[in-house]
PDB file of C-alpha atoms in Angstrom:
ATOM      1  CA  MET T  72       3.274  91.831   9.275  1.00  0.00           C
ATOM      2  CA  PRO T  73       6.705  90.264   9.353  1.00  0.00           C
ATOM      3  CA  SER T  74       7.171  87.056   7.422  1.00  0.00           C
ATOM      4  CA  ARG T  75       8.947  83.936   8.569  1.00  0.00           C
ATOM      5  CA  GLU T  76      11.746  84.461   6.056  1.00  0.00           C
ATOM      6  CA  GLY T  77      15.094  85.304   7.582  1.00  0.00           C
ATOM      7  CA  GLY T  78      14.110  84.041  11.027  1.00  0.00           C
ATOM      8  CA  CYS T  79      11.190  86.445  11.413  1.00  0.00           C
ATOM      9  CA  THR T  80       7.924  85.234  12.867  1.00  0.00           C
ATOM     10  CA  SER T  81       4.488  85.764  11.400  1.00  0.00           C
ATOM     11  CA  CYS T  82       1.396  86.569  13.420  1.00  0.00           C
ATOM     12  CA  ASP T  83      -0.023  83.200  12.333  1.00  0.00           C
ATOM     13  CA  GLU T  84       2.997  81.383  13.774  1.00  0.00           C
ATOM     14  CA  MET T  85       2.703  83.372  16.997  1.00  0.00           C
ATOM     15  CA  LEU T  86      -0.962  82.471  17.377  1.00  0.00           C
ATOM     16  CA  ALA T  87      -0.268  78.816  16.609  1.00  0.00           C
ATOM     17  CA  HIS T  88       2.354  78.662  19.383  1.00  0.00           C
ATOM     18  CA  LEU T  89       0.824  81.126  21.864  1.00  0.00           C
ATOM     19  CA  GLN T  90      -0.168  78.588  24.536  1.00  0.00           C
ATOM     20  CA  ALA T  91       3.173  76.772  24.441  1.00  0.00           C
ATOM     21  CA  PHE T  92       5.004  80.114  24.429  1.00  0.00           C
ATOM     22  CA  LEU T  93       3.160  81.373  27.516  1.00  0.00           C
ATOM     23  CA  ASP T  94       3.684  78.008  29.241  1.00  0.00           C
ATOM     24  CA  HIS T  95       7.447  78.173  28.464  1.00  0.00           C
ATOM     25  CA  GLU T  96       7.179  74.906  26.511  1.00  0.00           C
ATOM     26  CA  CYS T  97       8.796  76.073  23.251  1.00  0.00           C
ATOM     27  CA  GLU T  98      12.361  75.323  22.257  1.00  0.00           C
ATOM     28  CA  GLN T  99      14.646  78.205  23.194  1.00  0.00           C
ATOM     29  CA  SER T 100      15.152  79.365  19.598  1.00  0.00           C
ATOM     30  CA  VAL T 101      11.394  79.394  18.944  1.00  0.00           C
ATOM     31  CA  SER T 102      10.710  81.138  22.249  1.00  0.00           C
ATOM     32  CA  GLU T 103      13.277  83.842  21.479  1.00  0.00           C
ATOM     33  CA  ARG T 104      11.824  84.370  18.003  1.00  0.00           C
ATOM     34  CA  LEU T 105       8.275  84.624  19.370  1.00  0.00           C
ATOM     35  CA  ALA T 106       9.372  87.018  22.129  1.00  0.00           C
ATOM     36  CA  ARG T 107      10.966  89.295  19.517  1.00  0.00           C
ATOM     37  CA  HIS T 108       7.796  89.183  17.451  1.00  0.00           C
ATOM     38  CA  VAL T 109       5.583  90.069  20.423  1.00  0.00           C
ATOM     39  CA  ALA T 110       7.913  92.961  21.279  1.00  0.00           C
ATOM     40  CA  GLU T 111       7.606  94.313  17.712  1.00  0.00           C
ATOM     41  CA  CYS T 112       3.964  93.509  16.881  1.00  0.00           C
ATOM     42  CA  GLU T 113       1.344  95.462  18.822  1.00  0.00           C
ATOM     43  CA  HIS T 114      -1.455  93.149  17.649  1.00  0.00           C
ATOM     44  CA  CYS T 115       0.244  89.998  18.972  1.00  0.00           C
ATOM     45  CA  ALA T 116       1.339  91.797  22.151  1.00  0.00           C
ATOM     46  CA  GLN T 117      -2.303  92.648  22.873  1.00  0.00           C
ATOM     47  CA  ILE T 118      -3.376  89.043  22.261  1.00  0.00           C
ATOM     48  CA  ALA T 119      -0.613  87.691  24.521  1.00  0.00           C
ATOM     49  CA  ASP T 120      -1.506  90.209  27.246  1.00  0.00           C
ATOM     50  CA  ALA T 121      -5.198  89.287  27.013  1.00  0.00           C
ATOM     51  CA  GLU T 122      -4.372  85.581  27.299  1.00  0.00           C
ATOM     52  CA  GLN T 123      -2.150  86.196  30.328  1.00  0.00           C
ATOM     53  CA  HIS T 124      -4.915  88.284  31.927  1.00  0.00           C
ATOM     54  CA  LEU T 125      -7.451  85.512  31.263  1.00  0.00           C
ATOM     55  CA  ARG T 126      -5.104  82.955  32.823  1.00  0.00           C
ATOM     56  CA  ALA T 127      -4.745  85.157  35.918  1.00  0.00           C
ATOM     57  CA  ILE T 128      -8.539  85.375  36.244  1.00  0.00           C
ATOM     58  CA  ILE T 129      -8.893  81.609  35.898  1.00  0.00           C
ATOM     59  CA  ARG T 130      -6.157  80.966  38.473  1.00  0.00           C
ATOM     60  CA  SER T 131      -7.803  83.333  40.946  1.00  0.00           C
ATOM     61  CA  ARG T 132     -11.252  81.757  40.467  1.00  0.00           C
ATOM     62  CA  CYS T 133     -10.171  78.108  40.352  1.00  0.00           C
ATOM     63  CA  ALA T 134      -8.037  77.915  43.457  1.00  0.00           C
ATOM     64  CA  GLU T 135     -10.253  75.365  45.227  1.00  0.00           C
ATOM     65  CA  GLN T 136      -8.807  71.869  45.515  1.00  0.00           C
ATOM     66  CA  ALA T 137     -10.329  68.578  46.546  1.00  0.00           C
ATOM     67  CA  PRO T 138     -10.139  67.832  50.285  1.00  0.00           C
ATOM     68  CA  PRO T 139      -7.039  65.801  51.234  1.00  0.00           C
ATOM     69  CA  GLU T 140      -9.190  62.819  52.302  1.00  0.00           C
ATOM     70  CA  LEU T 141     -10.865  62.616  48.886  1.00  0.00           C
ATOM     71  CA  ARG T 142      -7.558  62.940  47.085  1.00  0.00           C
ATOM     72  CA  ALA T 143      -6.060  60.150  49.219  1.00  0.00           C
ATOM     73  CA  ARG T 144      -9.054  57.856  48.532  1.00  0.00           C
ATOM     74  CA  VAL T 145      -8.904  58.444  44.780  1.00  0.00           C
ATOM     75  CA  LEU T 146      -5.137  57.895  44.625  1.00  0.00           C
ATOM     76  CA  GLY T 147      -5.475  54.775  46.786  1.00  0.00           C
ATOM     77  CA  ARG T 148      -8.162  53.362  44.515  1.00  0.00           C
ATOM     78  CA  LEU T 149      -6.048  54.086  41.446  1.00  0.00           C
ATOM     79  CA  ALA T 150      -3.105  52.286  43.034  1.00  0.00           C
ATOM     80  CA  VAL T 151      -5.323  49.233  43.596  1.00  0.00           C
ATOM     81  CA  LEU T 152      -6.572  49.372  40.001  1.00  0.00           C
ATOM     82  CA  ARG T 153      -3.035  49.623  38.661  1.00  0.00           C
ATOM     83  CA  GLY T 154      -1.825  46.718  40.781  1.00  0.00           C
ATOM     84  CA  THR T 155      -4.640  44.208  40.306  1.00  0.00           C
ATOM     85  CA  SER T 156      -6.726  45.068  37.295  1.00  0.00           C
ATOM     86  CA  GLY T 157      -4.271  45.457  34.430  1.00  0.00           C
ATOM     87  CA  VAL T 158      -4.676  49.213  34.102  1.00  0.00           C
ATOM     88  CA  ALA T 159      -2.780  50.404  31.044  1.00  0.00           C
ATOM     89  CA  SER T 160      -3.106  54.126  31.666  1.00  0.00           C
ATOM     90  CA  VAL T 161      -4.867  56.760  33.690  1.00  0.00           C
ATOM     91  CA  SER T 162      -5.506  60.159  32.149  1.00  0.00           C
ATOM     92  CA  ARG T 163      -7.050  63.275  33.566  1.00  0.00           C
ATOM     93  CA  MET T 164      -8.785  65.920  31.516  1.00  0.00           C
ATOM     94  CA  THR T 165      -9.652  69.394  32.732  1.00  0.00           C
ATOM     95  CA  SER T 166     -11.648  71.847  30.685  1.00  0.00           C
ATOM     96  CA  THR T 167     -12.188  75.468  31.563  1.00  0.00           C
ATOM     97  CA  THR T 168     -14.976  77.608  30.167  1.00  0.00           C
ATOM     98  CA  VAL T 169     -15.016  81.357  30.604  1.00  0.00           C
ATOM     99  CA  SER T 170     -18.128  83.364  29.808  1.00  0.00           C
ATOM    100  CA  ARG T 171     -18.772  87.043  30.144  1.00  0.00           C
ATOM    101  CA  ASP T 172     -22.105  88.804  30.676  1.00  0.00           C
ATOM    102  CA  GLY T 173     -21.413  92.513  30.811  1.00  0.00           C
ATOM    103  CA  SER T 174     -18.928  93.023  33.633  1.00  0.00           C
ATOM    104  CA  ARG T 175     -19.630  89.599  35.174  1.00  0.00           C
ATOM    105  CA  VAL T 176     -17.154  86.838  34.330  1.00  0.00           C
ATOM    106  CA  THR T 177     -18.066  83.208  35.017  1.00  0.00           C
ATOM    107  CA  VAL T 178     -15.363  80.547  35.047  1.00  0.00           C
ATOM    108  CA  THR T 179     -16.396  76.881  35.006  1.00  0.00           C
ATOM    109  CA  ARG T 180     -13.820  74.149  35.388  1.00  0.00           C
ATOM    110  CA  THR T 181     -14.687  70.489  34.797  1.00  0.00           C
ATOM    111  CA  SER T 182     -12.342  67.596  35.525  1.00  0.00           C
ATOM    112  CA  SER T 183     -12.669  63.971  34.532  1.00  0.00           C
ATOM    113  CA  MET T 184     -10.486  60.928  34.982  1.00  0.00           C
ATOM    114  CA  ARG T 185     -10.238  58.063  32.507  1.00  0.00           C
ATOM    115  CA  VAL T 186      -8.829  54.645  33.322  1.00  0.00           C
ATOM    116  CA  GLU T 187      -7.928  52.399  30.384  1.00  0.00           C
ATOM    117  CA  ARG T 188      -7.423  48.718  30.962  1.00  0.00           C
ATOM    118  CA  GLU T 189      -5.025  46.514  29.014  1.00  0.00           C
TER     119      GLU T 189
END
């Protein structure tokens, strides 16, 4: 496995930055280094391909969105909370669980919203 010396990237570094790399969130120099590593390392290329495949499955299974009326009500309520109740921040958390039973793949996505007051 290549080491980090001389600008090379290790498999450990690739794995540590895999999500950011696939999301195009790395600095350009890091992204270029990781891309070179994936091109040269079959092990990391397989891991990156598997992650991209998993993401494609999740996207295809989690395409359902809340109805526009519900979205409008939630956003309206949040606007009221922000304006009158001293809301410091609103955060949204989404977790996705993928399980496999033989050839059957189950994807479960859970979303929650947290409102913190000042």
